PDB file of C-alpha atoms in Angstrom:
ATOM      1  CA  MET C  17     125.295 113.280 150.412  1.00 54.00           C
ATOM      2  CA  ASN C  18     126.575 109.643 150.629  1.00 63.00           C
ATOM      3  CA  LYS C  19     125.752 106.883 148.098  1.00 68.00           C
ATOM      4  CA  ILE C  20     123.002 105.404 150.303  1.00 71.00           C
ATOM      5  CA  SER C  21     121.141 108.706 150.687  1.00 74.00           C
ATOM      6  CA  MET C  22     121.422 109.295 146.856  1.00 73.00           C
ATOM      7  CA  SER C  23     120.141 105.839 146.172  1.00 79.00           C
ATOM      8  CA  LYS C  24     117.131 106.354 148.480  1.00 80.00           C
ATOM      9  CA  ALA C  25     116.423 109.740 146.916  1.00 79.00           C
ATOM     10  CA  LEU C  26     116.630 108.258 143.416  1.00 83.00           C
ATOM     11  CA  ARG C  27     114.376 105.377 144.397  1.00 85.00           C
ATOM     12  CA  THR C  28     111.805 107.765 146.009  1.00 87.00           C
ATOM     13  CA  ARG C  29     111.830 109.903 142.835  1.00 88.00           C
ATOM     14  CA  ARG C  30     111.263 106.863 140.647  1.00 89.00           C
ATOM     15  CA  ILE C  31     108.322 105.740 142.795  1.00 92.00           C
ATOM     16  CA  LEU C  32     106.718 109.162 142.544  1.00 92.00           C
ATOM     17  CA  ILE C  33     107.147 109.163 138.746  1.00 93.00           C
ATOM     18  CA  TYR C  34     105.601 105.653 138.467  1.00 93.00           C
ATOM     19  CA  ILE C  35     102.645 106.786 140.708  1.00 95.00           C
ATOM     20  CA  VAL C  36     102.094 109.910 138.487  1.00 94.00           C
ATOM     21  CA  PHE C  37     102.247 107.714 135.351  1.00 92.00           C
ATOM     22  CA  ALA C  38      99.831 105.189 136.822  1.00 93.00           C
ATOM     23  CA  ILE C  39      97.311 107.966 137.687  1.00 94.00           C
ATOM     24  CA  LEU C  40      97.633 109.449 134.168  1.00 93.00           C
ATOM     25  CA  THR C  41      97.231 105.958 132.625  1.00 91.00           C
ATOM     26  CA  ILE C  42      94.018 105.309 134.706  1.00 91.00           C
ATOM     27  CA  ILE C  43      92.585 108.730 133.774  1.00 91.00           C
ATOM     28  CA  SER C  44      93.283 108.069 130.045  1.00 87.00           C
ATOM     29  CA  VAL C  45      92.017 104.434 129.983  1.00 89.00           C
ATOM     30  CA  LEU C  46      89.038 104.854 132.256  1.00 90.00           C
ATOM     31  CA  PRO C  47      86.719 106.532 129.706  1.00 89.00           C
ATOM     32  CA  LEU C  48      87.462 103.718 127.247  1.00 89.00           C
ATOM     33  CA  ILE C  49      86.648 101.151 129.872  1.00 91.00           C
ATOM     34  CA  MET C  50      83.406 102.888 130.857  1.00 91.00           C
ATOM     35  CA  MET C  51      82.362 102.995 127.167  1.00 91.00           C
ATOM     36  CA  LEU C  52      82.919  99.259 126.734  1.00 91.00           C
ATOM     37  CA  ILE C  53      81.003  98.577 130.023  1.00 93.00           C
ATOM     38  CA  ASN C  54      78.072 100.816 129.114  1.00 91.00           C
ATOM     39  CA  SER C  55      77.752  99.021 125.770  1.00 91.00           C
ATOM     40  CA  THR C  56      76.747  95.955 127.799  1.00 92.00           C
ATOM     41  CA  ARG C  57      74.227  97.714 130.015  1.00 91.00           C
ATOM     42  CA  SER C  58      70.585  98.541 129.480  1.00 89.00           C
ATOM     43  CA  VAL C  59      69.276 102.203 129.274  1.00 85.00           C
ATOM     44  CA  ILE C  60      67.821 101.930 132.725  1.00 87.00           C
ATOM     45  CA  GLN C  61      71.172 100.773 134.177  1.00 89.00           C
ATOM     46  CA  ILE C  62      73.119 103.486 132.437  1.00 87.00           C
ATOM     47  CA  ASN C  63      70.752 106.207 133.701  1.00 84.00           C
ATOM     48  CA  THR C  64      71.035 104.927 137.277  1.00 85.00           C
ATOM     49  CA  GLY C  65      74.754 105.956 137.307  1.00 83.00           C
ATOM     50  CA  VAL C  66      78.273 104.857 136.806  1.00 82.00           C
ATOM     51  CA  SER C  67      79.260 101.285 137.315  1.00 83.00           C
ATOM     52  CA  LEU C  68      82.272  99.093 136.644  1.00 83.00           C
ATOM     53  CA  ILE C  69      80.275  95.981 136.475  1.00 86.00           C
ATOM     54  CA  PRO C  70      79.318  94.852 132.886  1.00 89.00           C
ATOM     55  CA  GLY C  71      75.715  94.195 132.167  1.00 87.00           C
ATOM     56  CA  SER C  72      73.944  91.486 130.217  1.00 88.00           C
ATOM     57  CA  SER C  73      72.347  93.694 127.435  1.00 89.00           C
ATOM     58  CA  LEU C  74      75.065  93.595 124.806  1.00 90.00           C
ATOM     59  CA  ILE C  75      73.157  91.435 122.333  1.00 91.00           C
ATOM     60  CA  HIS C  76      70.005  93.588 122.843  1.00 89.00           C
ATOM     61  CA  ASN C  77      72.040  96.817 122.308  1.00 89.00           C
ATOM     62  CA  ILE C  78      73.540  95.380 119.086  1.00 89.00           C
ATOM     63  CA  GLU C  79      70.063  94.438 117.822  1.00 88.00           C
ATOM     64  CA  VAL C  80      68.761  97.952 118.602  1.00 85.00           C
ATOM     65  CA  LEU C  81      71.727  99.498 116.839  1.00 84.00           C
ATOM     66  CA  PHE C  82      70.996  97.620 113.629  1.00 83.00           C
ATOM     67  CA  GLN C  83      67.232  98.342 113.968  1.00 82.00           C
ATOM     68  CA  TYR C  84      67.890 102.018 113.116  1.00 80.00           C
ATOM     69  CA  GLY C  85      68.246 101.022 109.485  1.00 79.00           C
ATOM     70  CA  PHE C  86      71.983 102.115 109.031  1.00 81.00           C
ATOM     71  CA  ASN C  87      74.365  99.830 107.361  1.00 85.00           C
ATOM     72  CA  MET C  88      77.109  99.683 109.982  1.00 85.00           C
ATOM     73  CA  ALA C  89      79.399  97.629 107.801  1.00 87.00           C
ATOM     74  CA  ARG C  90      79.129 100.118 104.975  1.00 91.00           C
ATOM     75  CA  GLY C  91      79.797 103.008 107.453  1.00 90.00           C
ATOM     76  CA  VAL C  92      82.901 101.193 108.648  1.00 90.00           C
ATOM     77  CA  GLY C  93      84.017 100.736 105.030  1.00 92.00           C
ATOM     78  CA  ASN C  94      83.438 104.352 104.173  1.00 94.00           C
ATOM     79  CA  SER C  95      85.253 105.583 107.180  1.00 94.00           C
ATOM     80  CA  PHE C  96      88.156 103.236 106.549  1.00 93.00           C
ATOM     81  CA  PHE C  97      88.438 104.174 102.855  1.00 95.00           C
ATOM     82  CA  VAL C  98      88.440 107.915 103.563  1.00 95.00           C
ATOM     83  CA  ALA C  99      90.783 107.658 106.522  1.00 94.00           C
ATOM     84  CA  ALA C 100      93.306 105.267 104.819  1.00 94.00           C
ATOM     85  CA  ALA C 101      93.342 107.192 101.504  1.00 95.00           C
ATOM     86  CA  SER C 102      93.753 110.611 103.201  1.00 95.00           C
ATOM     87  CA  THR C 103      96.415 109.293 105.446  1.00 94.00           C
ATOM     88  CA  ILE C 104      98.421 107.652 102.670  1.00 94.00           C
ATOM     89  CA  ILE C 105      98.194 110.793 100.419  1.00 95.00           C
ATOM     90  CA  SER C 106      99.059 113.120 103.394  1.00 94.00           C
ATOM     91  CA  VAL C 107     102.066 111.127 104.530  1.00 94.00           C
ATOM     92  CA  TYR C 108     103.501 110.508 101.076  1.00 94.00           C
ATOM     93  CA  PHE C 109     103.324 114.059  99.732  1.00 94.00           C
ATOM     94  CA  SER C 110     104.298 115.521 103.122  1.00 94.00           C
ATOM     95  CA  ALA C 111     107.348 113.396 103.076  1.00 93.00           C
ATOM     96  CA  MET C 112     108.239 114.574  99.561  1.00 93.00           C
ATOM     97  CA  ALA C 113     107.803 118.190 100.656  1.00 92.00           C
ATOM     98  CA  ALA C 114     109.918 117.567 103.790  1.00 92.00           C
ATOM     99  CA  TYR C 115     112.706 115.969 101.719  1.00 91.00           C
ATOM    100  CA  ALA C 116     112.789 118.943  99.361  1.00 90.00           C
ATOM    101  CA  LEU C 117     112.933 121.427 102.285  1.00 91.00           C
ATOM    102  CA  VAL C 118     115.751 119.494 103.991  1.00 90.00           C
ATOM    103  CA  ALA C 119     117.880 118.246 101.139  1.00 88.00           C
ATOM    104  CA  TYR C 120     117.738 121.110  98.666  1.00 87.00           C
ATOM    105  CA  ASP C 121     118.956 124.750  98.914  1.00 86.00           C
ATOM    106  CA  PHE C 122     116.784 127.164  96.790  1.00 85.00           C
ATOM    107  CA  LYS C 123     115.601 130.725  96.932  1.00 87.00           C
ATOM    108  CA  GLY C 124     112.529 131.271  99.071  1.00 87.00           C
ATOM    109  CA  LYS C 125     113.096 128.075 101.120  1.00 88.00           C
ATOM    110  CA  ARG C 126     112.803 129.842 104.481  1.00 89.00           C
ATOM    111  CA  LEU C 127     109.804 131.759 103.190  1.00 92.00           C
ATOM    112  CA  ILE C 128     108.031 128.599 102.185  1.00 90.00           C
ATOM    113  CA  TYR C 129     108.763 126.875 105.464  1.00 90.00           C
ATOM    114  CA  GLY C 130     107.592 129.946 107.336  1.00 91.00           C
ATOM    115  CA  ALA C 131     104.361 129.909 105.440  1.00 91.00           C
ATOM    116  CA  ILE C 132     103.833 126.242 106.251  1.00 90.00           C
ATOM    117  CA  VAL C 133     104.372 126.888 109.949  1.00 88.00           C
ATOM    118  CA  ALA C 134     101.942 129.816 109.778  1.00 90.00           C
ATOM    119  CA  LEU C 135      99.259 127.728 108.191  1.00 88.00           C
ATOM    120  CA  ILE C 136      99.400 125.343 111.182  1.00 88.00           C
ATOM    121  CA  MET C 137      98.071 128.334 113.299  1.00 87.00           C
ATOM    122  CA  ILE C 138      94.972 128.806 111.130  1.00 84.00           C
ATOM    123  CA  PRO C 139      91.976 126.781 112.336  1.00 82.00           C
ATOM    124  CA  SER C 140      90.320 124.667 109.597  1.00 79.00           C
ATOM    125  CA  GLN C 141      86.916 126.048 110.561  1.00 80.00           C
ATOM    126  CA  VAL C 142      87.942 129.452 109.187  1.00 83.00           C
ATOM    127  CA  SER C 143      88.012 128.227 105.654  1.00 84.00           C
ATOM    128  CA  MET C 144      85.134 125.683 105.937  1.00 87.00           C
ATOM    129  CA  ILE C 145      82.471 127.902 104.280  1.00 87.00           C
ATOM    130  CA  GLY C 146      84.683 128.901 101.477  1.00 89.00           C
ATOM    131  CA  PHE C 147      85.676 125.210 100.957  1.00 90.00           C
ATOM    132  CA  TYR C 148      82.098 124.184 100.892  1.00 91.00           C
ATOM    133  CA  GLU C 149      81.165 126.879  98.243  1.00 92.00           C
ATOM    134  CA  PHE C 150      84.164 125.747  96.244  1.00 91.00           C
ATOM    135  CA  MET C 151      83.075 122.128  96.327  1.00 92.00           C
ATOM    136  CA  ILE C 152      79.554 123.221  95.109  1.00 93.00           C
ATOM    137  CA  LYS C 153      81.160 124.863  92.054  1.00 92.00           C
ATOM    138  CA  LEU C 154      83.094 121.807  91.319  1.00 91.00           C
ATOM    139  CA  ASN C 155      80.025 119.577  91.820  1.00 92.00           C
ATOM    140  CA  LEU C 156      81.909 117.462  94.367  1.00 91.00           C
ATOM    141  CA  LEU C 157      79.086 117.247  97.077  1.00 91.00           C
ATOM    142  CA  ASP C 158      78.235 113.700  98.053  1.00 92.00           C
ATOM    143  CA  ASN C 159      81.770 112.701  96.981  1.00 93.00           C
ATOM    144  CA  PHE C 160      84.651 111.333  99.017  1.00 94.00           C
ATOM    145  CA  LEU C 161      87.304 113.311  97.076  1.00 93.00           C
ATOM    146  CA  PRO C 162      86.865 116.487  99.123  1.00 93.00           C
ATOM    147  CA  LEU C 163      87.559 114.437 102.226  1.00 93.00           C
ATOM    148  CA  ILE C 164      90.670 112.809 100.769  1.00 93.00           C
ATOM    149  CA  LEU C 165      92.468 115.338  98.502  1.00 91.00           C
ATOM    150  CA  PRO C 166      92.995 117.998 101.169  1.00 89.00           C
ATOM    151  CA  GLY C 167      95.519 115.574 102.617  1.00 87.00           C
ATOM    152  CA  LEU C 168      97.837 116.668  99.819  1.00 88.00           C
ATOM    153  CA  ALA C 169      98.387 119.864 101.851  1.00 84.00           C
ATOM    154  CA  ALA C 170      99.009 119.004 105.513  1.00 89.00           C
ATOM    155  CA  PRO C 171     101.159 121.661 107.080  1.00 91.00           C
ATOM    156  CA  ALA C 172     101.454 119.977 110.454  1.00 91.00           C
ATOM    157  CA  THR C 173     102.628 116.777 108.912  1.00 92.00           C
ATOM    158  CA  VAL C 174     105.190 118.529 106.767  1.00 93.00           C
ATOM    159  CA  PHE C 175     106.470 120.516 109.768  1.00 92.00           C
ATOM    160  CA  PHE C 176     106.870 117.269 111.820  1.00 91.00           C
ATOM    161  CA  LEU C 177     108.605 115.435 109.045  1.00 92.00           C
ATOM    162  CA  VAL C 178     110.994 118.341 108.310  1.00 92.00           C
ATOM    163  CA  GLU C 179     112.020 118.383 111.929  1.00 90.00           C
ATOM    164  CA  TYR C 180     112.334 114.672 112.033  1.00 89.00           C
ATOM    165  CA  MET C 181     114.220 114.362 108.732  1.00 89.00           C
ATOM    166  CA  SER C 182     116.681 117.012 109.704  1.00 87.00           C
ATOM    167  CA  THR C 183     117.939 114.635 112.400  1.00 85.00           C
ATOM    168  CA  VAL C 184     118.343 111.525 110.219  1.00 84.00           C
ATOM    169  CA  TYR C 185     119.241 112.983 106.801  1.00 84.00           C
ATOM    170  CA  ASN C 186     122.707 112.216 105.521  1.00 82.00           C
ATOM    171  CA  LYS C 187     123.759 113.879 102.270  1.00 84.00           C
ATOM    172  CA  ASP C 188     126.346 111.180 101.539  1.00 84.00           C
ATOM    173  CA  TYR C 189     123.572 108.631 100.978  1.00 83.00           C
ATOM    174  CA  ALA C 190     121.940 110.739  98.333  1.00 84.00           C
ATOM    175  CA  ASP C 191     125.263 111.582  96.685  1.00 84.00           C
ATOM    176  CA  SER C 192     126.208 107.939  96.513  1.00 86.00           C
ATOM    177  CA  ALA C 193     122.939 107.062  94.892  1.00 85.00           C
ATOM    178  CA  ARG C 194     123.429 109.829  92.335  1.00 85.00           C
ATOM    179  CA  LEU C 195     126.901 108.431  91.460  1.00 84.00           C
ATOM    180  CA  ASP C 196     125.184 105.136  90.802  1.00 83.00           C
ATOM    181  CA  GLY C 197     122.913 106.798  88.317  1.00 83.00           C
ATOM    182  CA  ALA C 198     119.738 107.101  90.450  1.00 82.00           C
ATOM    183  CA  GLY C 199     117.321 109.812  89.699  1.00 85.00           C
ATOM    184  CA  GLU C 200     115.820 112.128  92.335  1.00 84.00           C
ATOM    185  CA  LEU C 201     112.570 110.246  92.548  1.00 88.00           C
ATOM    186  CA  LYS C 202     114.405 106.891  92.908  1.00 88.00           C
ATOM    187  CA  ILE C 203     116.586 108.395  95.675  1.00 87.00           C
ATOM    188  CA  PHE C 204     113.442 109.594  97.438  1.00 88.00           C
ATOM    189  CA  HIS C 205     111.704 106.257  97.207  1.00 88.00           C
ATOM    190  CA  ARG C 206     114.649 103.861  97.754  1.00 87.00           C
ATOM    191  CA  VAL C 207     116.806 105.848 100.122  1.00 87.00           C
ATOM    192  CA  MET C 208     114.894 108.570 101.912  1.00 88.00           C
ATOM    193  CA  LEU C 209     111.555 106.861 102.560  1.00 88.00           C
ATOM    194  CA  PRO C 210     113.119 103.904 104.467  1.00 86.00           C
ATOM    195  CA  MET C 211     115.078 106.444 106.562  1.00 85.00           C
ATOM    196  CA  MET C 212     111.833 108.288 107.387  1.00 87.00           C
ATOM    197  CA  LYS C 213     109.822 105.191 108.200  1.00 86.00           C
ATOM    198  CA  PRO C 214     109.528 105.813 111.959  1.00 86.00           C
ATOM    199  CA  GLY C 215     108.426 109.380 111.421  1.00 88.00           C
ATOM    200  CA  LEU C 216     106.009 108.423 108.630  1.00 91.00           C
ATOM    201  CA  ALA C 217     104.375 105.681 110.879  1.00 90.00           C
ATOM    202  CA  THR C 218     104.036 108.244 113.724  1.00 88.00           C
ATOM    203  CA  MET C 219     102.259 110.767 111.451  1.00 91.00           C
ATOM    204  CA  ALA C 220     100.173 107.996 109.856  1.00 93.00           C
ATOM    205  CA  ILE C 221      98.729 107.136 113.298  1.00 91.00           C
ATOM    206  CA  PHE C 222      97.880 110.770 113.974  1.00 90.00           C
ATOM    207  CA  GLY C 223      96.487 111.274 110.402  1.00 92.00           C
ATOM    208  CA  PHE C 224      94.293 108.151 110.448  1.00 93.00           C
ATOM    209  CA  VAL C 225      92.860 108.970 113.901  1.00 91.00           C
ATOM    210  CA  PHE C 226      92.061 112.569 112.772  1.00 91.00           C
ATOM    211  CA  SER C 227      90.445 111.454 109.611  1.00 93.00           C
ATOM    212  CA  TRP C 228      88.590 108.528 111.154  1.00 93.00           C
ATOM    213  CA  ASN C 229      87.078 110.817 113.816  1.00 90.00           C
ATOM    214  CA  ASN C 230      86.301 113.630 111.463  1.00 90.00           C
ATOM    215  CA  PHE C 231      82.592 114.460 111.733  1.00 89.00           C
ATOM    216  CA  LEU C 232      82.018 118.103 110.780  1.00 88.00           C
ATOM    217  CA  MET C 233      83.326 118.125 107.278  1.00 91.00           C
ATOM    218  CA  PRO C 234      81.574 114.934 106.183  1.00 92.00           C
ATOM    219  CA  LEU C 235      78.399 116.239 107.750  1.00 91.00           C
ATOM    220  CA  ILE C 236      78.676 119.387 105.566  1.00 91.00           C
ATOM    221  CA  LEU C 237      79.590 117.655 102.331  1.00 92.00           C
ATOM    222  CA  ILE C 238      77.704 114.355 102.394  1.00 93.00           C
ATOM    223  CA  SER C 239      73.950 113.935 102.411  1.00 90.00           C
ATOM    224  CA  LYS C 240      73.479 110.476 100.912  1.00 91.00           C
ATOM    225  CA  GLN C 241      72.883 107.944 103.749  1.00 89.00           C
ATOM    226  CA  SER C 242      74.774 105.291 101.798  1.00 89.00           C
ATOM    227  CA  MET C 243      77.901 107.465 102.044  1.00 92.00           C
ATOM    228  CA  TYR C 244      77.740 108.197 105.703  1.00 92.00           C
ATOM    229  CA  THR C 245      80.931 107.610 107.697  1.00 92.00           C
ATOM    230  CA  LEU C 246      80.712 105.781 110.996  1.00 90.00           C
ATOM    231  CA  PRO C 247      80.855 108.952 113.152  1.00 89.00           C
ATOM    232  CA  MET C 248      78.050 110.406 111.159  1.00 90.00           C
ATOM    233  CA  ILE C 249      75.934 107.307 111.755  1.00 88.00           C
ATOM    234  CA  VAL C 250      76.582 107.314 115.523  1.00 85.00           C
ATOM    235  CA  GLN C 251      75.730 111.026 115.755  1.00 84.00           C
ATOM    236  CA  THR C 252      72.596 110.623 113.658  1.00 83.00           C
ATOM    237  CA  ILE C 253      71.399 107.891 116.044  1.00 81.00           C
ATOM    238  CA  THR C 254      72.056 110.159 119.032  1.00 79.00           C
ATOM    239  CA  ALA C 255      70.102 112.947 117.396  1.00 77.00           C
ATOM    240  CA  MET C 256      67.157 110.651 117.015  1.00 70.00           C
ATOM    241  CA  GLY C 257      66.678 110.925 120.741  1.00 61.00           C
ATOM    242  CA  ALA C 258      65.755 114.590 120.511  1.00 53.00           C
ATOM    243  CA  GLY C 259      62.140 115.734 121.007  1.00 50.00           C
ATOM    244  CA  GLY C 260      61.424 113.645 124.046  1.00 53.00           C
ATOM    245  CA  HIS C 261      62.179 110.236 122.501  1.00 59.00           C
ATOM    246  CA  THR C 262      64.112 107.642 124.415  1.00 68.00           C
ATOM    247  CA  VAL C 263      67.768 107.635 123.579  1.00 74.00           C
ATOM    248  CA  GLU C 264      69.110 104.086 123.411  1.00 81.00           C
ATOM    249  CA  TRP C 265      72.388 104.830 125.054  1.00 86.00           C
ATOM    250  CA  GLY C 266      73.496 101.193 125.138  1.00 88.00           C
ATOM    251  CA  ALA C 267      73.176 101.047 121.385  1.00 87.00           C
ATOM    252  CA  ILE C 268      75.083 104.273 121.034  1.00 87.00           C
ATOM    253  CA  TYR C 269      77.961 102.918 123.196  1.00 90.00           C
ATOM    254  CA  VAL C 270      78.104  99.879 121.055  1.00 90.00           C
ATOM    255  CA  GLY C 271      78.427 102.130 118.012  1.00 88.00           C
ATOM    256  CA  LEU C 272      81.107 104.136 119.720  1.00 87.00           C
ATOM    257  CA  SER C 273      82.994 100.929 120.639  1.00 89.00           C
ATOM    258  CA  ILE C 274      82.878  99.943 116.962  1.00 88.00           C
ATOM    259  CA  THR C 275      84.444 103.300 115.979  1.00 87.00           C
ATOM    260  CA  VAL C 276      87.310 102.780 118.439  1.00 89.00           C
ATOM    261  CA  VAL C 277      88.311  99.264 117.154  1.00 87.00           C
ATOM    262  CA  PRO C 278      89.968 100.249 113.864  1.00 88.00           C
ATOM    263  CA  ILE C 279      91.920 103.024 115.636  1.00 88.00           C
ATOM    264  CA  ILE C 280      93.351 100.632 118.165  1.00 88.00           C
ATOM    265  CA  VAL C 281      94.223  98.142 115.404  1.00 88.00           C
ATOM    266  CA  VAL C 282      96.083 100.819 113.399  1.00 89.00           C
ATOM    267  CA  TYR C 283      97.836 102.001 116.535  1.00 86.00           C
ATOM    268  CA  LEU C 284      98.921  98.501 117.474  1.00 86.00           C
ATOM    269  CA  LEU C 285     100.296  97.922 113.934  1.00 85.00           C
ATOM    270  CA  LEU C 286     102.293 101.137 113.806  1.00 84.00           C
ATOM    271  CA  SER C 287     103.049 102.030 117.363  1.00 78.00           C
ATOM    272  CA  ARG C 288     106.366 100.022 117.405  1.00 76.00           C
ATOM    273  CA  PHE C 289     107.722 102.608 114.959  1.00 73.00           C
ATOM    274  CA  ILE C 290     107.038 105.477 117.476  1.00 67.00           C
ATOM    275  CA  VAL C 291     109.863 104.242 119.729  1.00 57.00           C
ATOM    276  CA  GLY C 292     112.141 103.809 116.747  1.00 52.00           C
ATOM    277  CA  GLY C 293     111.291 107.313 115.625  1.00 48.00           C
ATOM    278  CA  GLY C 294     112.192 108.762 119.065  1.00 46.00           C
ATOM    279  CA  ASN C 295     115.455 106.829 119.130  1.00 44.00           C
ATOM    280  CA  ALA C 296     116.349 107.783 115.609  1.00 45.00           C
ATOM    281  CA  GLY C 297     115.421 111.479 116.238  1.00 42.00           C
ATOM    282  CA  GLY C 298     117.564 111.611 119.218  1.00 41.00           C
ATOM    283  CA  VAL C 299     120.803 110.593 117.457  1.00 40.00           C
ATOM    284  CA  LYS C 300     122.220 112.487 114.520  1.00 41.00           C
ATOM    285  CA  GLY C 301     124.676 110.668 112.293  1.00 40.00           C
TER     286      GLY C 301
END
């Protein structure tokens, strides 16, 4: 095959790849676009079918949303507090566990790592009833702590950070810091955490999104309306349409749009580290 034929084949392959990526992008973005458009349409317009033309009922839908009596600002604050605290705790302690598993050699290391990997396979719903009963005994219902503290043990985050750190860890850095008189905690904070920053940012995005969208666990543990998270408020408004009552879908789409905004902001703030994490993970020093 001559150079001209190879060039044409390569160009054709690239075009096909771009077409596939474009289709996947449209499939991924279209539901978000439809949600934003439906938040501007009336109930009648939404029930008539799908449309890509925005309506003129956005203000009305916002007014209807706030007429349900829920404090949306408080819901956003509750969700953000839980998601941010859970994410910070999860990422920090998972990074500490990953550092220990990568940097130190000790008995039972493989067994502990194997147990962490095995825990990833266990669905959280399996332990939900037992966790609820445990929280009752600790008198922690209607409390944000049960939604935050489980982040201390995040097997998936530990697994990812172990795999990531194994590609960037350099023992010489830690040894040099020890020669300068630095303790283990100082080495972890001053040397290792900056090295792990791309991986930490990546897991922070996933952790924040998971905690922000978490509905089932807050539903089980929280009954006070003042402590409702935003997904709980939106779902409660949807449930109000049961029993033959009209569901204000326009207002619900406005609520869903509000829930997406913080996720997009967090992603935009941290996504630049994802590329850095991929590059760093691909080269071992």
